[in-house]
Coordinates of C-alpha atoms and ligand atoms in Angstrom, one line a residue:
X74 CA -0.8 -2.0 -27.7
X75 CA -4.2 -3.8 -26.6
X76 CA -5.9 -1.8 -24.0
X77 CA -9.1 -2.6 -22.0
X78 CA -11.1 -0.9 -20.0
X79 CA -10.5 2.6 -19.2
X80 CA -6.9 3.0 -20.6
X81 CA -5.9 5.1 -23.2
X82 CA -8.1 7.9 -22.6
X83 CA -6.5 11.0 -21.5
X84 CA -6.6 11.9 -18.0
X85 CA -4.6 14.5 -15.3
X86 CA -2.9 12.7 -13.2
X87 CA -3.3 12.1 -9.6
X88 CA -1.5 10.3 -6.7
X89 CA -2.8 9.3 -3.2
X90 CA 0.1 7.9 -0.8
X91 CA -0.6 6.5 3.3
X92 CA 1.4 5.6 5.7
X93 CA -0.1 3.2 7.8
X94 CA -3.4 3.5 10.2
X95 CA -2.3 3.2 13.6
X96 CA -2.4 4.6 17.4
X97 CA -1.1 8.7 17.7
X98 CA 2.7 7.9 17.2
X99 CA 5.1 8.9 20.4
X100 CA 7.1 10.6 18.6
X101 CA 7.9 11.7 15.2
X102 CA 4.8 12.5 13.9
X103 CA 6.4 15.2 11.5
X104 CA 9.3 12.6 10.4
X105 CA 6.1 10.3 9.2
X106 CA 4.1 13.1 7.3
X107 CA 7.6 14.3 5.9
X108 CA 8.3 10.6 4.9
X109 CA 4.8 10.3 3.2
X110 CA 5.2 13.6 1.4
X111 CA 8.4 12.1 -0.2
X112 CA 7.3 9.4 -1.5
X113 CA 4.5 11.3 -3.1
X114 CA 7.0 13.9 -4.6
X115 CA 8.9 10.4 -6.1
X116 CA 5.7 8.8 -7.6
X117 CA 4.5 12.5 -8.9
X118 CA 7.8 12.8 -10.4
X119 CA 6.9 9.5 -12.2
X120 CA 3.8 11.1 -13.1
X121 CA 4.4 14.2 -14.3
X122 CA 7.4 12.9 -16.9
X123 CA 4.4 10.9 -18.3
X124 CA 5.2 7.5 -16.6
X125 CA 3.1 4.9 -15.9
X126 CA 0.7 4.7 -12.8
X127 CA 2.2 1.8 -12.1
X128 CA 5.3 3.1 -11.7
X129 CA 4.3 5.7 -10.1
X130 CA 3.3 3.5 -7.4
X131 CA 6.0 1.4 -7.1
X132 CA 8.1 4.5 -6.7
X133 CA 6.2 5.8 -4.3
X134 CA 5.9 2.5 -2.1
X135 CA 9.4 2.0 -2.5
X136 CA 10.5 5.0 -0.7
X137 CA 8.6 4.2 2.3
X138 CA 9.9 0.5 2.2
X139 CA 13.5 1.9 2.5
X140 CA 12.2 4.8 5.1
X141 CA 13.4 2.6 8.7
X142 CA 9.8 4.5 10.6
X143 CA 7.7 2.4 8.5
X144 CA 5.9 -1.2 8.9
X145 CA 6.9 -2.6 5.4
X146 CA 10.8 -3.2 3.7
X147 CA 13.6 -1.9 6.2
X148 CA 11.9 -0.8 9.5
X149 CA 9.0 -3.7 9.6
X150 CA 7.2 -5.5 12.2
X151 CA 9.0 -8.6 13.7
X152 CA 7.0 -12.4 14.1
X153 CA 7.3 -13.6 17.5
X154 CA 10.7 -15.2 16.0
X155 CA 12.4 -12.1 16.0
X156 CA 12.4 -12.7 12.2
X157 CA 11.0 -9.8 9.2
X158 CA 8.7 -11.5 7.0
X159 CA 6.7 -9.6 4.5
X160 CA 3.5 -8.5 2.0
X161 CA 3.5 -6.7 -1.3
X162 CA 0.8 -6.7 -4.0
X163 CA 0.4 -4.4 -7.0
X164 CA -2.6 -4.1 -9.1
X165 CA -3.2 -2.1 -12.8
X166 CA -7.0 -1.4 -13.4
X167 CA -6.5 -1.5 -17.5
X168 CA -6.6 -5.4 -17.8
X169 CA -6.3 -6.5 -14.1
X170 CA -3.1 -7.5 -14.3
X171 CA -1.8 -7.8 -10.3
X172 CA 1.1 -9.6 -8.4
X173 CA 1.7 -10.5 -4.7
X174 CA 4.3 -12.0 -2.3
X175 CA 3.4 -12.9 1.2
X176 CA 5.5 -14.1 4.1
X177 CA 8.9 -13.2 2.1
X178 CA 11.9 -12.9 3.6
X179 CA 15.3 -11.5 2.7
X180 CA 13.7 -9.2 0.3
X181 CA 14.2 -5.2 1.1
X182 CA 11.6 -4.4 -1.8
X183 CA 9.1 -7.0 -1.9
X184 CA 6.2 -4.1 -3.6
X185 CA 9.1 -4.2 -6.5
X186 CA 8.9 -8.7 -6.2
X187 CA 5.2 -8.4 -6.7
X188 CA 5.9 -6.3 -10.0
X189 CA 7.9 -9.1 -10.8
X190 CA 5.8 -11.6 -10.4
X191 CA 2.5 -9.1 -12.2
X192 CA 5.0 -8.6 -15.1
X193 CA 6.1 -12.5 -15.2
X194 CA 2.2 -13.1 -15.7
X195 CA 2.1 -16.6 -14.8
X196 CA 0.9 -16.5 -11.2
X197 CA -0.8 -13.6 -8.9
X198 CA 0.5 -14.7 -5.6
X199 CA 4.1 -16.3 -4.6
X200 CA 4.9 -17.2 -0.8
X201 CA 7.8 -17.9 1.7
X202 CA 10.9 -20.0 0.1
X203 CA 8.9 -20.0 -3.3
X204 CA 8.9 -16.2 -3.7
X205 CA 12.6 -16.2 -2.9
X206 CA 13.3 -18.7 -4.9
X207 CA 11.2 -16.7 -7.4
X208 CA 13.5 -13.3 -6.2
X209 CA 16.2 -15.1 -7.3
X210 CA 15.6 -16.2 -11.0
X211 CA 14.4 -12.7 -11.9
X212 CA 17.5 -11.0 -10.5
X213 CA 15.7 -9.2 -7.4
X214 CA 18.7 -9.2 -4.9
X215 CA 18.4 -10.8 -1.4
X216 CA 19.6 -8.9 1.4
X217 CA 21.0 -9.8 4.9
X218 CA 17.8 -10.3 6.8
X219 CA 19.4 -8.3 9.4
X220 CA 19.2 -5.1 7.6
X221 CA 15.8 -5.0 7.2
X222 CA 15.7 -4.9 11.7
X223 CA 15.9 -1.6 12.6
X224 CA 16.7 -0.8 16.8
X225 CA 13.2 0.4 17.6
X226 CA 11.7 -3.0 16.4
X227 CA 14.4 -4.9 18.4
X228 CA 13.4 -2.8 21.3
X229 CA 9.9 -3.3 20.9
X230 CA 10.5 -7.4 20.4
X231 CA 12.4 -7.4 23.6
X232 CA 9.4 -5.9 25.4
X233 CA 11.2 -2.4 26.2
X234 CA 9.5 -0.2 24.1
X235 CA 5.7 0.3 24.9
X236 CA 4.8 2.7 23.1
X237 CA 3.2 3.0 19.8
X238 CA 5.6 3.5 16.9
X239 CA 2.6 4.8 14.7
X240 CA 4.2 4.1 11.2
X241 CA 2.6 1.4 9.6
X242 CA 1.7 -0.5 6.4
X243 CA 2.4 2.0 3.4
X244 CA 0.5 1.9 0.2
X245 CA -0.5 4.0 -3.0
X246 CA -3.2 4.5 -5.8
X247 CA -1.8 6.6 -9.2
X248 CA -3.9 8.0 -12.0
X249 CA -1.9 8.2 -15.0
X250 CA -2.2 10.9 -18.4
X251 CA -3.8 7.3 -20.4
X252 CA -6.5 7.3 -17.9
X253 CA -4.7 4.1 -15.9
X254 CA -4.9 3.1 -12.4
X255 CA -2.9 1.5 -10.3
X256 CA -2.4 0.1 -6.5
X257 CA 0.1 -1.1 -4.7
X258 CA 0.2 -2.1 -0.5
X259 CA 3.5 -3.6 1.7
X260 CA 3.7 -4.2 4.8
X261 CA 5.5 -6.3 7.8
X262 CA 2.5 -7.5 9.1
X263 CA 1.3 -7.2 12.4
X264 CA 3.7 -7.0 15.3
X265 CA 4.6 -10.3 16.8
X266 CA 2.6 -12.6 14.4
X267 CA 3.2 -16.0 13.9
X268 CA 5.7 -16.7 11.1
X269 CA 3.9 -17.6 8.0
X270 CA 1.0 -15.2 9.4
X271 CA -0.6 -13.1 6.1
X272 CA -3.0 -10.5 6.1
X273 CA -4.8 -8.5 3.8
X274 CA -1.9 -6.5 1.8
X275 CA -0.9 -8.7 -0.8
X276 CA -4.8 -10.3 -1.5
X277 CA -6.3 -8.5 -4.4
X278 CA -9.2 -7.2 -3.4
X279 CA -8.6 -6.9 0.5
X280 CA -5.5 -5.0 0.7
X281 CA -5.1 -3.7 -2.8
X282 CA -7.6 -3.4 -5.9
X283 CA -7.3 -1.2 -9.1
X284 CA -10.3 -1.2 -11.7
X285 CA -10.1 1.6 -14.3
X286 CA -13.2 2.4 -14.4
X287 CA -14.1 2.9 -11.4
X288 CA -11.0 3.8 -9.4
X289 CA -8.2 2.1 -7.0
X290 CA -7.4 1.2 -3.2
X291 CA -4.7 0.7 -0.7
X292 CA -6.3 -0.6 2.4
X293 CA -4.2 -0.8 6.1
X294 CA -4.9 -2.1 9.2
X295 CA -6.6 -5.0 11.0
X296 CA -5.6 -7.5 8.2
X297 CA -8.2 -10.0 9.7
X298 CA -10.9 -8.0 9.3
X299 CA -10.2 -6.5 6.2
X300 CA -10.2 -9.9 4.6
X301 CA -13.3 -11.0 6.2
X302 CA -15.2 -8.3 4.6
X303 CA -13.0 -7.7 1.3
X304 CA -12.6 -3.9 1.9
X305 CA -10.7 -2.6 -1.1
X306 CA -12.9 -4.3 -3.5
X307 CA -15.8 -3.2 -1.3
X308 CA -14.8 0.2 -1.1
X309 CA -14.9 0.3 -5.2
X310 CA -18.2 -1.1 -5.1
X311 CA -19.2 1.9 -2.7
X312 CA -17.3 4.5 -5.2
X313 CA -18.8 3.0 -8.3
X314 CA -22.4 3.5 -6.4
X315 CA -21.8 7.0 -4.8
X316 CA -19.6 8.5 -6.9
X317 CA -17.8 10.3 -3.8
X318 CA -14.3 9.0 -3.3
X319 CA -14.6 10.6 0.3
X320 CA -18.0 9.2 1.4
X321 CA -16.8 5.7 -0.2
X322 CA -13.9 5.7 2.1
X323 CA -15.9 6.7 5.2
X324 CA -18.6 4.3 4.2
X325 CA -15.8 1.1 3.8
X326 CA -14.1 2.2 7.4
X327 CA -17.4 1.7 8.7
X328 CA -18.2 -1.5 7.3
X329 CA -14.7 -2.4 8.3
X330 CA -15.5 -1.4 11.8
X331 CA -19.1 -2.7 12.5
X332 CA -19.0 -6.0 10.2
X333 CA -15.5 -6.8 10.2
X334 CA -15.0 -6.4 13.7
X335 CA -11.7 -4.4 13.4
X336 CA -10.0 -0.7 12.7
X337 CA -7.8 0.7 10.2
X338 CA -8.0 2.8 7.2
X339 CA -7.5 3.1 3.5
X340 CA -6.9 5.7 0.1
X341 CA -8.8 5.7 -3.1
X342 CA -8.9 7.9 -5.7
X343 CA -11.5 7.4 -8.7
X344 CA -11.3 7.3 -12.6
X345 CA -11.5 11.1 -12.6
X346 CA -8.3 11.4 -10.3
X347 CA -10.1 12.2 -7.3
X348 CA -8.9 11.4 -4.0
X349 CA -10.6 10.3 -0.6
X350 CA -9.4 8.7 2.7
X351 CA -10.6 7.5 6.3
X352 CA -9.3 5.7 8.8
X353 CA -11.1 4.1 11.9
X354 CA -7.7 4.6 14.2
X355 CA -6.2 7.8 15.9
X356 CA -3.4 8.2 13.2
X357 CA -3.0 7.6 9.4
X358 CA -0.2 9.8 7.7
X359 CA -1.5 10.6 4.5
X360 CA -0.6 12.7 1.7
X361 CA -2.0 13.4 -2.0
X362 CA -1.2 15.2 -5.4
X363 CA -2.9 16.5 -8.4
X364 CA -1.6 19.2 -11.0
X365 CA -3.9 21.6 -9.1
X366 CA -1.6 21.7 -6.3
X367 CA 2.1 23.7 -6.2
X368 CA 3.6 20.4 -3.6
X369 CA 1.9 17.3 -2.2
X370 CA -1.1 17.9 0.0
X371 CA 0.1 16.3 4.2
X372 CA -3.0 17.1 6.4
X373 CA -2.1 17.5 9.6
Ligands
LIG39 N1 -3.0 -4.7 7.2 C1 -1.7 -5.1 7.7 C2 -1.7 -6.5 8.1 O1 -2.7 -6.9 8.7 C3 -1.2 -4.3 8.9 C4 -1.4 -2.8 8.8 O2 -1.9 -2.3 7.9 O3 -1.0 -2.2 9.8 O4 -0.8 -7.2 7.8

């Protein structure tokens, strides 16, 4: 099989999974580091049976997309219709292959819609009625829209819930044994948003970037500002420069903060498989993976 850039050299494996940057949670904060952890013991499972990173990521976003505390499949944000629209990209580093949906509806996996579209390999990015339309002539079921509204967002769309929820956008960066690397990011969006409002998690290079050779990114909060200043491909750039995969991280949050005007946070791990993370907000459940650890790494 052609191969480019880093691919095909063996490498240990590694897996970085988030959760969402947000405000300190109400509640639950255990239930969101438990839910991260899982999906990290899914895409290491992937992993360790010699699977693909990008497989490993999909997994791994997957379970958080069906986990109803998080901001992305069943349990996402809802537009100012009362309506769940949502963002998915996925990226390899081999040959840059990467596919995205935005503003999707009816579709409980959409990270598993933008493998569809990366493997289909016409097209990067498919929106609204198109990426349905797409859903449905590559066999990804539709779902009642209704099933992807859990009680907590209805709550909070009525105006009777306050408080932060605290799970958010969920994303995830693999390093697999043929030295690949892959990305993937989903979301809901930001609470209340117009419909037809996209941010930053299914634009390759904002939300989501895999190169490898130099490493990958899952970006998450302010989609805004992330676009404006490109953070995941900037956030390579800083790990290709440094290479520090946690002082890259630190150093995109802050560029995030003082250029782009907004907060969040993001993952990376590099061509070597090793991890870093920030985030700019109170909150960001995290959890990572190598073969040097006995179970996936949740700091508290
Ligand atoms: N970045 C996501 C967006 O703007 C939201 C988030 O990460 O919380 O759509």
């Amino acid at each position: 099989m052609a191969r480019g850039r880093n691919g095909g050299t063996a490498r240990v494996p590694s897996l970085i999974v988030h959760g969402g940057a947000g405000p300190e949670p109400a509640d639950g904060r255990d239930e969101l580091r438990d839910g991260v952890r899982a999906a990290t013991d899914a895409g290491w499972r992937v992993l360790v049976g010699g699977g693909r990173a990008l497989d490993a990521v999909e997994t791994a976003v997957r379970v958080l997309e069906d986990h109803p505390r998080f901001n992305a499949g069943r349990g996402s944000a809802l537009t100012s219709a009362g309506t769940v629209e949502v963002d998915a990209s996925i990226m390899e580093g081999d040959r840059l292959q990467c596919g995205a949906v935005a503003a999707v509806r009816r579709i409980a996996n959409p990270v598993t819609l933008a493998r569809r579209v990366m493997d289909d390999g016409r097209y990067v990015l498919i929106v609204g009625d198109g990426a349905l339309s797409f859903a449905r002539s590559v066999g990804v079921a539709e779902c009642d829209p209704e099933t992807l509204v859990t009680d907590r967002e209805r709550r909070h769309h009525a105006g009777a819930a306050k408080t932060p929820v605290g799970g958010g956008t969920v994303g995830a960066v693999a390093l697999d044994r043929h030295g690949t690397i892959a990305a993937a990011t989903s979301t809901g969006g930001r609470r209340g948003k117009l419909p037809g409002r996209v941010g930053d998690s299914p634009l390759i290079g904002c939300g989501t970037y895999a190169d490898s050779t130099i490493g990958g990114v899952s970006c998450t909060g302010e989609g805004e500002a992330i676009i404006r200043v490109v953070l995941g491909w900037r956030a390579l750039d800083y790990l290709k420069e440094a290479d520090d995969p946690g002082y890259a991280a630190r150093v995109a949050v802050d560029l995030l903060v003082e250029e782009g005007g907004g907060q969040g946070g993001l993952v990376l791990l590099d061509w070597r498989g090793r991890t870093g993370y920030a985030h700019s907000t109170p909150f960001m459940p995290v959890a990572w993976m190598s073969p040097a650890l006995a179970a996936p790494l949740v700091p508290s």
